[in-house]
mmCIF file with all atom_site columns, C-alpha atoms in Angstrom:
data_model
loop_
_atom_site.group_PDB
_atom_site.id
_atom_site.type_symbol
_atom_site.label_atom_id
_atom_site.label_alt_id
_atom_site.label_comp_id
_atom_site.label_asym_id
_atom_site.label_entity_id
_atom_site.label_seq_id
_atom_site.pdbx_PDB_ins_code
_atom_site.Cartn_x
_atom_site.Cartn_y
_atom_site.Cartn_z
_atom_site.occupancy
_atom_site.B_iso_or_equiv
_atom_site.pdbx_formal_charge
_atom_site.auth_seq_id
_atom_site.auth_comp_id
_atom_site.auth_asym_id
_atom_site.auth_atom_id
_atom_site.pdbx_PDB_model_num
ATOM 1   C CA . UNK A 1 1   ? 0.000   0.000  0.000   1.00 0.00 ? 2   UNK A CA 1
ATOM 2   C CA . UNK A 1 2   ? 2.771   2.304  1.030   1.00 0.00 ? 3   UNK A CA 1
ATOM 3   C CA . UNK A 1 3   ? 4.198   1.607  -2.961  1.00 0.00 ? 4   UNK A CA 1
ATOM 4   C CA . UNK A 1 4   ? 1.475   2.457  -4.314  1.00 0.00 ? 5   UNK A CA 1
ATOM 5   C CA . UNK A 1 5   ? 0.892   5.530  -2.108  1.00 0.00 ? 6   UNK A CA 1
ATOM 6   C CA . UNK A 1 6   ? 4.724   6.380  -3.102  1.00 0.00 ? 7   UNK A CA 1
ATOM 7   C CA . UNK A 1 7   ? 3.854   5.767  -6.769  1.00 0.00 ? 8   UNK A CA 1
ATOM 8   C CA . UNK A 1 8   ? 1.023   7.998  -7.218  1.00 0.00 ? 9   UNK A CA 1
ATOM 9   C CA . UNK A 1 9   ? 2.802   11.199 -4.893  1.00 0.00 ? 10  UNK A CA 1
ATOM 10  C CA . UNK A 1 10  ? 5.525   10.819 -7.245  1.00 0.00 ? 11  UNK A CA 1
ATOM 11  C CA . UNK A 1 11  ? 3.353   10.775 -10.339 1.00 0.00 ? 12  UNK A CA 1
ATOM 12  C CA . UNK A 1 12  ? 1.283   13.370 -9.250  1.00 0.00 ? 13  UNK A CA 1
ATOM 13  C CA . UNK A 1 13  ? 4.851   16.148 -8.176  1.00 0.00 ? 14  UNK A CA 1
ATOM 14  C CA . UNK A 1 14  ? 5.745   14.876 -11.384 1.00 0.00 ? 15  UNK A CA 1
ATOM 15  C CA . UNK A 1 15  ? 2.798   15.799 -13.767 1.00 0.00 ? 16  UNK A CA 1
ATOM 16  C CA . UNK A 1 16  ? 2.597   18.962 -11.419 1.00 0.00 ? 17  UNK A CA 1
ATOM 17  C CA . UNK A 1 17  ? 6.210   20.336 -12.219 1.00 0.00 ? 18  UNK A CA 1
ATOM 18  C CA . UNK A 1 18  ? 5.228   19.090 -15.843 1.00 0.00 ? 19  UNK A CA 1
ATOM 19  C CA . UNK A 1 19  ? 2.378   21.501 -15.742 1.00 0.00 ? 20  UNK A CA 1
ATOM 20  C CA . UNK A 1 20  ? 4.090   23.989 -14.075 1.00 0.00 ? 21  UNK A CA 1
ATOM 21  C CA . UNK A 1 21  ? 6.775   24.049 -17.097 1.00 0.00 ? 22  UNK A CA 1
ATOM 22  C CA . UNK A 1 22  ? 4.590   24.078 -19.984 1.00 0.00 ? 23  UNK A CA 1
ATOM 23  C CA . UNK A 1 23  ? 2.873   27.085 -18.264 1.00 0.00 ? 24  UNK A CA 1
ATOM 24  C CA . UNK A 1 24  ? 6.180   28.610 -17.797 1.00 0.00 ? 25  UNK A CA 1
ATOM 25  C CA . UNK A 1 25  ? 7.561   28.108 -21.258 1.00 0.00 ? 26  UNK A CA 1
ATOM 26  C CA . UNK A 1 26  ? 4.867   28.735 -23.480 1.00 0.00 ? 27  UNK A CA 1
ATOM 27  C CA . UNK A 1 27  ? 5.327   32.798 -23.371 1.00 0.00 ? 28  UNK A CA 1
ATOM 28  C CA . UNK A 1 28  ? 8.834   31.951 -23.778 1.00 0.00 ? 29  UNK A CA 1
ATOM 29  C CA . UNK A 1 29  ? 8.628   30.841 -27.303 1.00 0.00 ? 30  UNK A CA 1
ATOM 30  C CA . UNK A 1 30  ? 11.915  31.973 -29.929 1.00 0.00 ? 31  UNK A CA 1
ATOM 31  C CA . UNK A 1 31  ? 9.017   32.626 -32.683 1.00 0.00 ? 32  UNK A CA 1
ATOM 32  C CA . UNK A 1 32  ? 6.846   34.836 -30.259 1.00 0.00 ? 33  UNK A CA 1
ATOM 33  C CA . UNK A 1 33  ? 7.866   38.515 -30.425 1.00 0.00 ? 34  UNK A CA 1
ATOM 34  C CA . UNK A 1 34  ? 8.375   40.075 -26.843 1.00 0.00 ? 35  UNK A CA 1
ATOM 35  C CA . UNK A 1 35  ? 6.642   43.447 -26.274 1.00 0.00 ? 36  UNK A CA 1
ATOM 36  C CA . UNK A 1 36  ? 8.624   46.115 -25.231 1.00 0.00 ? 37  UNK A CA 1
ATOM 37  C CA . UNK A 1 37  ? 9.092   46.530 -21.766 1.00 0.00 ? 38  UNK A CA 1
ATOM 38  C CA . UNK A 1 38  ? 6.685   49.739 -20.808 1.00 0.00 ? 39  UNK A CA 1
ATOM 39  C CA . UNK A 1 39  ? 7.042   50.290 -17.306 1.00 0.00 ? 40  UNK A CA 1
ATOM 40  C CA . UNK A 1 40  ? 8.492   53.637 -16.339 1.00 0.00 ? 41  UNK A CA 1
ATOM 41  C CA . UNK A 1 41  ? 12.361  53.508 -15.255 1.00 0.00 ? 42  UNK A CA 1
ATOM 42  C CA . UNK A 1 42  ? 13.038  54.665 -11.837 1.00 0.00 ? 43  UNK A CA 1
ATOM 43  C CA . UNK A 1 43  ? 16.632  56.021 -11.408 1.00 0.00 ? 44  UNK A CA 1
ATOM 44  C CA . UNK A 1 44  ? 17.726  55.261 -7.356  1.00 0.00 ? 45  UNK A CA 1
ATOM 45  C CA . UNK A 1 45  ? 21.308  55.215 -6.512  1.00 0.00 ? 46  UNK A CA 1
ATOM 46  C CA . UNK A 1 46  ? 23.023  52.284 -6.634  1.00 0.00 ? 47  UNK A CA 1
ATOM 47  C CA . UNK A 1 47  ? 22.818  51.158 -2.490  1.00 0.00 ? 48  UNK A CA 1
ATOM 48  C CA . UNK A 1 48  ? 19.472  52.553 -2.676  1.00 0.00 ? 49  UNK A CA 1
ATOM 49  C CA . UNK A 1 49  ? 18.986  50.012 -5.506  1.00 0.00 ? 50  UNK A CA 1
ATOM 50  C CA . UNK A 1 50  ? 19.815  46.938 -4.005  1.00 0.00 ? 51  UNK A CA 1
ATOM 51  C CA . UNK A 1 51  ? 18.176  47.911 -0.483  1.00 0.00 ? 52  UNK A CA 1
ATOM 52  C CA . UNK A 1 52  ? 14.705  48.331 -2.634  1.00 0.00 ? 53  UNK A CA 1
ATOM 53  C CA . UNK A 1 53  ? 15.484  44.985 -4.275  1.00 0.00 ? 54  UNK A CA 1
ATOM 54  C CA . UNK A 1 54  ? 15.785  43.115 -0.664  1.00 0.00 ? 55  UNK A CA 1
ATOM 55  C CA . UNK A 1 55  ? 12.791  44.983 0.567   1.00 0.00 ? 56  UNK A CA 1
ATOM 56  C CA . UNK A 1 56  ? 10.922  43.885 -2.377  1.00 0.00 ? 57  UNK A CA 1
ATOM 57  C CA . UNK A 1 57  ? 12.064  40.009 -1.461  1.00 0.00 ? 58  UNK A CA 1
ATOM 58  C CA . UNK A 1 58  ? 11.501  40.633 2.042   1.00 0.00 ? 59  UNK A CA 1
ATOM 59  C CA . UNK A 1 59  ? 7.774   41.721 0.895   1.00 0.00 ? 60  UNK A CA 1
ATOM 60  C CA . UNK A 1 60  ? 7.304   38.088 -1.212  1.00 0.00 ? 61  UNK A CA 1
ATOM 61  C CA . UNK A 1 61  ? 8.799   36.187 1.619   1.00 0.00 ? 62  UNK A CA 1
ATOM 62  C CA . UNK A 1 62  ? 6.063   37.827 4.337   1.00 0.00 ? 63  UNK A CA 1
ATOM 63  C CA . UNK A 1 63  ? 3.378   37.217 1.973   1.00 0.00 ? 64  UNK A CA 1
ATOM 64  C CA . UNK A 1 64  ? 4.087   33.557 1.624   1.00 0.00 ? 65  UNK A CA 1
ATOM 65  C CA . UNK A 1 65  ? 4.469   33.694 5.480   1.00 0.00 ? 66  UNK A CA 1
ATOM 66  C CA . UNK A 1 66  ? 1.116   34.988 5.888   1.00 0.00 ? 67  UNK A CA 1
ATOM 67  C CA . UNK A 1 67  ? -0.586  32.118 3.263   1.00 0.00 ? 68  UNK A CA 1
ATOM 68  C CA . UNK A 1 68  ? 1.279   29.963 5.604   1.00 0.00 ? 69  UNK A CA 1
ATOM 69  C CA . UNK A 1 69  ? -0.158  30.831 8.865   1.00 0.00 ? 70  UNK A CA 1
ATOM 70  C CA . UNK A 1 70  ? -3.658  31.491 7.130   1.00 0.00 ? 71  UNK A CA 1
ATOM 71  C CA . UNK A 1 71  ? -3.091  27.984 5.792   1.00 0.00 ? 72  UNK A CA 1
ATOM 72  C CA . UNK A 1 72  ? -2.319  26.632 9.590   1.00 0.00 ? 73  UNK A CA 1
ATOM 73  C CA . UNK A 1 73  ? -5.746  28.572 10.943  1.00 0.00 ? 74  UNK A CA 1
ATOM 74  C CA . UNK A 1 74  ? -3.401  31.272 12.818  1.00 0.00 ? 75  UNK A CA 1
ATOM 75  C CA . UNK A 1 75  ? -4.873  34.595 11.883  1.00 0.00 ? 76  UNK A CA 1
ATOM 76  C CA . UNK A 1 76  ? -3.525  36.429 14.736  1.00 0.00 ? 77  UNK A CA 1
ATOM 77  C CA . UNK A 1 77  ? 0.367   35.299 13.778  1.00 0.00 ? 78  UNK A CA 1
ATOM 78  C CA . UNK A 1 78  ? -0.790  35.910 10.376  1.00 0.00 ? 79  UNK A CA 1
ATOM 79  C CA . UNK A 1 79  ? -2.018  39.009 11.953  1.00 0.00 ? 80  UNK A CA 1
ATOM 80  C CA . UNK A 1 80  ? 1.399   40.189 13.376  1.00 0.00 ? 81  UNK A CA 1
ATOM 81  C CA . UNK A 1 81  ? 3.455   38.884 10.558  1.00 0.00 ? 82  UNK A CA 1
ATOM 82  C CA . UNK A 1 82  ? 1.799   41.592 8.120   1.00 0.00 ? 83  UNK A CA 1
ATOM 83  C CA . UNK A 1 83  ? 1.766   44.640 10.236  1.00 0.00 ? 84  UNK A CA 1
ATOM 84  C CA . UNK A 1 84  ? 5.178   43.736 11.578  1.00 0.00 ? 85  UNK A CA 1
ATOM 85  C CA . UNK A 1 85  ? 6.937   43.358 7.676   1.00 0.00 ? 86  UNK A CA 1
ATOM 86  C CA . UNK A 1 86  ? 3.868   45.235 5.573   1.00 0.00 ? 87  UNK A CA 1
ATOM 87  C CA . UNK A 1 87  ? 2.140   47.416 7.505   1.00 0.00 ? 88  UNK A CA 1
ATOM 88  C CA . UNK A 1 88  ? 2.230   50.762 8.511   1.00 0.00 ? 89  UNK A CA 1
ATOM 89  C CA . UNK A 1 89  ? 4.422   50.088 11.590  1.00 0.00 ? 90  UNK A CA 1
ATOM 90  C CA . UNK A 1 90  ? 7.129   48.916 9.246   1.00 0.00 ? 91  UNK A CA 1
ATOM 91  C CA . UNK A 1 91  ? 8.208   51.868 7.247   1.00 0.00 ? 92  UNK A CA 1
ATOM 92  C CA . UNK A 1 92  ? 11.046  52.288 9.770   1.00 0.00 ? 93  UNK A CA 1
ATOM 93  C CA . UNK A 1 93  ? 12.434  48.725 9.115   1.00 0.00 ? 94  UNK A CA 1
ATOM 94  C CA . UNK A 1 94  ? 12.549  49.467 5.523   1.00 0.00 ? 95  UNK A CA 1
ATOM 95  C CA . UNK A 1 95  ? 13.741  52.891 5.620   1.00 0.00 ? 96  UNK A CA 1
ATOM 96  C CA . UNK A 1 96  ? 10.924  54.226 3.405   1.00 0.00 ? 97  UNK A CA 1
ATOM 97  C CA . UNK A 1 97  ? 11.236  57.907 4.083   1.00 0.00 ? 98  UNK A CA 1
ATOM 98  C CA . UNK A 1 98  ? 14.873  57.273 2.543   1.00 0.00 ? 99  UNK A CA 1
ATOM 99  C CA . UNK A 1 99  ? 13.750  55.609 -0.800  1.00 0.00 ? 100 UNK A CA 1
ATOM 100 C CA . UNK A 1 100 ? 10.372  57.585 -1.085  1.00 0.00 ? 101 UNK A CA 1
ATOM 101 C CA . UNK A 1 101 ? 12.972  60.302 -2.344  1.00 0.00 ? 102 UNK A CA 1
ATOM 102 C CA . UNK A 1 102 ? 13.773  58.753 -5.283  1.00 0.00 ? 103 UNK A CA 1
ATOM 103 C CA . UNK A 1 103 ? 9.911   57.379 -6.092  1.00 0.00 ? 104 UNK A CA 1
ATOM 104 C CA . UNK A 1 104 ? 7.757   58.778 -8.523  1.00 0.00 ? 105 UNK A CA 1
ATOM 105 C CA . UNK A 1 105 ? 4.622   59.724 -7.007  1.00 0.00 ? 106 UNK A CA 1
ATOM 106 C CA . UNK A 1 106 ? 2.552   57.347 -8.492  1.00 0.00 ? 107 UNK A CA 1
ATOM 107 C CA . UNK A 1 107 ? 5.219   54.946 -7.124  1.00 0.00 ? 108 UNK A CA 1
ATOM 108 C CA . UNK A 1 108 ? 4.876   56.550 -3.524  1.00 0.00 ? 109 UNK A CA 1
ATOM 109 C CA . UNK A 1 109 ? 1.390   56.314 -3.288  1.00 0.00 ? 110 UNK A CA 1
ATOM 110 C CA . UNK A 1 110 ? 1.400   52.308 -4.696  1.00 0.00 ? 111 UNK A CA 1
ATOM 111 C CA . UNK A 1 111 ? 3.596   52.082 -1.637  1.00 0.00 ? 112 UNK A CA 1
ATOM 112 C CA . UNK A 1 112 ? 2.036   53.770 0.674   1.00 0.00 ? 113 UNK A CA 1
ATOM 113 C CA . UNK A 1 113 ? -1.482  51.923 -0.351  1.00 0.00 ? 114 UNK A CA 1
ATOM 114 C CA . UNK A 1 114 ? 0.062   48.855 -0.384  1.00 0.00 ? 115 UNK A CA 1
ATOM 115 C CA . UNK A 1 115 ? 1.469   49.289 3.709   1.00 0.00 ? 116 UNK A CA 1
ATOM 116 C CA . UNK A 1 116 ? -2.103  50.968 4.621   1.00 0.00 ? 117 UNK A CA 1
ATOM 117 C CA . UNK A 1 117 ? -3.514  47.750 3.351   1.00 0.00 ? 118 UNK A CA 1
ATOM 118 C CA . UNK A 1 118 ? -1.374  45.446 5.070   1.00 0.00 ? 119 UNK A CA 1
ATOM 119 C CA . UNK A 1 119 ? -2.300  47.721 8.132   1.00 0.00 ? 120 UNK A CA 1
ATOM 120 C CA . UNK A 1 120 ? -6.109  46.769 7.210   1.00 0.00 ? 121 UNK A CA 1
ATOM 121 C CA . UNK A 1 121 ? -5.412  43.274 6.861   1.00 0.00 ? 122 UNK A CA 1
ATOM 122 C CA . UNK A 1 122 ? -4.072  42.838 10.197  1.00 0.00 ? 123 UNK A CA 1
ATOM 123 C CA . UNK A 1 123 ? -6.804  44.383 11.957  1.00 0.00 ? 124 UNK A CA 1
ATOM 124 C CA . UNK A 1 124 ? -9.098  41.774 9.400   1.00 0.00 ? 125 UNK A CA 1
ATOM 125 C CA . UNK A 1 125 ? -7.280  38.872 10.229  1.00 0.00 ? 126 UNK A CA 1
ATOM 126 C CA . UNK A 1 126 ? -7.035  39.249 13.720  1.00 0.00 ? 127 UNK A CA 1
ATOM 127 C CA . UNK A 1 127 ? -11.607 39.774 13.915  1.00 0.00 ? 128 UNK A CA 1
ATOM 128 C CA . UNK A 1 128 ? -11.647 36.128 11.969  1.00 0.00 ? 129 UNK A CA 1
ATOM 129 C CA . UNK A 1 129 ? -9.675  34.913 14.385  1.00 0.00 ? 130 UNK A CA 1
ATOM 130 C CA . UNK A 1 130 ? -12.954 35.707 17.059  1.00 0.00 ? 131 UNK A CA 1
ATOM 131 C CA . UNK A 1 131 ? -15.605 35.192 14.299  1.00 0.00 ? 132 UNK A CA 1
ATOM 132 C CA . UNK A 1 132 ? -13.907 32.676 12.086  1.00 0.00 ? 133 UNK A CA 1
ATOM 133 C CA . UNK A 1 133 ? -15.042 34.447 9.060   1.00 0.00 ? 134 UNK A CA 1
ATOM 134 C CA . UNK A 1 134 ? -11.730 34.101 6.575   1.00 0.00 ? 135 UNK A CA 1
ATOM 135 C CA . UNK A 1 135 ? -13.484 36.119 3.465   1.00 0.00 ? 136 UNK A CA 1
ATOM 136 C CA . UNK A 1 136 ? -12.779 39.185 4.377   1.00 0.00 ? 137 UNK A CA 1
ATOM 137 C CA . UNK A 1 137 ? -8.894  38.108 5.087   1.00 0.00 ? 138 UNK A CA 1
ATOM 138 C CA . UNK A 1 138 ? -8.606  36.750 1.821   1.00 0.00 ? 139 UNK A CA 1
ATOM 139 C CA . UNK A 1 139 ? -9.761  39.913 0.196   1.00 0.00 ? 140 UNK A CA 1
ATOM 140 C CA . UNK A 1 140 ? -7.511  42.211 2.168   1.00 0.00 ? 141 UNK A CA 1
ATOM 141 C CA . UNK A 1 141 ? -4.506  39.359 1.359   1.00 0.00 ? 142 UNK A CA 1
ATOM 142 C CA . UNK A 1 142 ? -5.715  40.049 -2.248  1.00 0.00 ? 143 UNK A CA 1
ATOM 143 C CA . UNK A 1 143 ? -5.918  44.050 -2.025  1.00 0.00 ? 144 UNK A CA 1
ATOM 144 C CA . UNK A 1 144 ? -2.151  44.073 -0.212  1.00 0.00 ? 145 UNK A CA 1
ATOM 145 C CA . UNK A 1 145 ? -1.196  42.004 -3.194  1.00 0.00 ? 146 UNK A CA 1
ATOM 146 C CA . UNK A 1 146 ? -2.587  43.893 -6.091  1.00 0.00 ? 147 UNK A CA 1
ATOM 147 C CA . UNK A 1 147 ? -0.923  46.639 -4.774  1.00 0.00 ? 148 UNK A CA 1
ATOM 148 C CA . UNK A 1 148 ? 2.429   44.975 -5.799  1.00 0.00 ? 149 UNK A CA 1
ATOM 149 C CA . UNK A 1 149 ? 1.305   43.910 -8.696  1.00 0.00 ? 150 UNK A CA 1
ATOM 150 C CA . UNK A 1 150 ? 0.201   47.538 -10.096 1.00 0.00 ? 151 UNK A CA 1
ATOM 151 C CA . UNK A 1 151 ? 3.424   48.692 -8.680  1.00 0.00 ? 152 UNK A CA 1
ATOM 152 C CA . UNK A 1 152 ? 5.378   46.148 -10.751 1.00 0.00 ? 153 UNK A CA 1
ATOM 153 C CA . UNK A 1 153 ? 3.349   46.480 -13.602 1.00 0.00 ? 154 UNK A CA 1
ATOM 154 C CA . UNK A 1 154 ? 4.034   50.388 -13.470 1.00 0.00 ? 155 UNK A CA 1
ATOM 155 C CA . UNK A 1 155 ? 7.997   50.682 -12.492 1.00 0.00 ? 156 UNK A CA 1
ATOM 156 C CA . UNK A 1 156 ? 11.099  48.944 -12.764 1.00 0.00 ? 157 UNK A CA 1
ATOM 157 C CA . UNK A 1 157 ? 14.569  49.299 -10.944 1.00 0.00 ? 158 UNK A CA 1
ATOM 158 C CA . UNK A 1 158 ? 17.558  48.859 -13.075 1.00 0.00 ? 159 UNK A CA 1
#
């Protein structure tokens, strides 16, 4: 039984990283042509560059955090996690007022929407964990992250 268990875990990772490739290559075809890149440049200096990268990182890594501990039923770490790395209460750690210099506004306020959100989230997550309602956490995980997205969708670093 344990085989057969072992067989169809492995077939499954297997035809899931399968997947996962053709998904991946398929906008990476030779023959397709690439559309220009239109997202507004944004000229930091060069330390400021690769602090903005980490922070960026750092931002993925809490989000998956947050799944994580949404995934485990713990809203109130979840809670913590995002107002600790996201929300307001974190501009400090990421020395904000420092890069904001360099931001276009448009930029700015992505940022700043995307923290206030994070802010909101927290105070979300940590009501489901008293009325175990998770819709409402899912749709402020959702609003922190489209905030990202616009922002990536809008600017690049170089």
């Amino acid at each position: 039984m344990r085989v057969l268990v072992a067989t169809i875990v492995a077939a499954l990772a297997g035809g899931s990283a399968t997947l996962a490739g053709a998904q991946h290559q398929h906008s990476h075809d030779p023959s397709t042509p690439v559309a220009p890149d239109t997202r507004q440049f944004v000229k930091f200096p060069a330390p400021l560059v690769e602090h903005t990268l980490a922070n960026m990182r750092d931002h993925l890594q809490t989000l998956q955090e947050i799944q994580s501990q949404l995934a485990m039923g713990q809203t109130d770490v979840a809670a913590k996690v995002a107002e600790t790395r996201l929300g307001m209460s974190s501009l400090g750690l990421h020395g904000a007022a420092e890069v904001s210099k360099y931001m276009p506004q448009g930029m700015q306020d992505a940022g700043t929407a995307m923290h206030r959100a994070a802010s909101r989230f927290a105070i979300t997550a940590q009501e489901a964990g008293v009325t175990g309602d998770l819709k409402p956490v899912f749709a402020g995980l959702a609003e922190i992250t489209a905030q990202c997205v616009g922002c990536h969708a809008g600017y690049r670093l170089k």
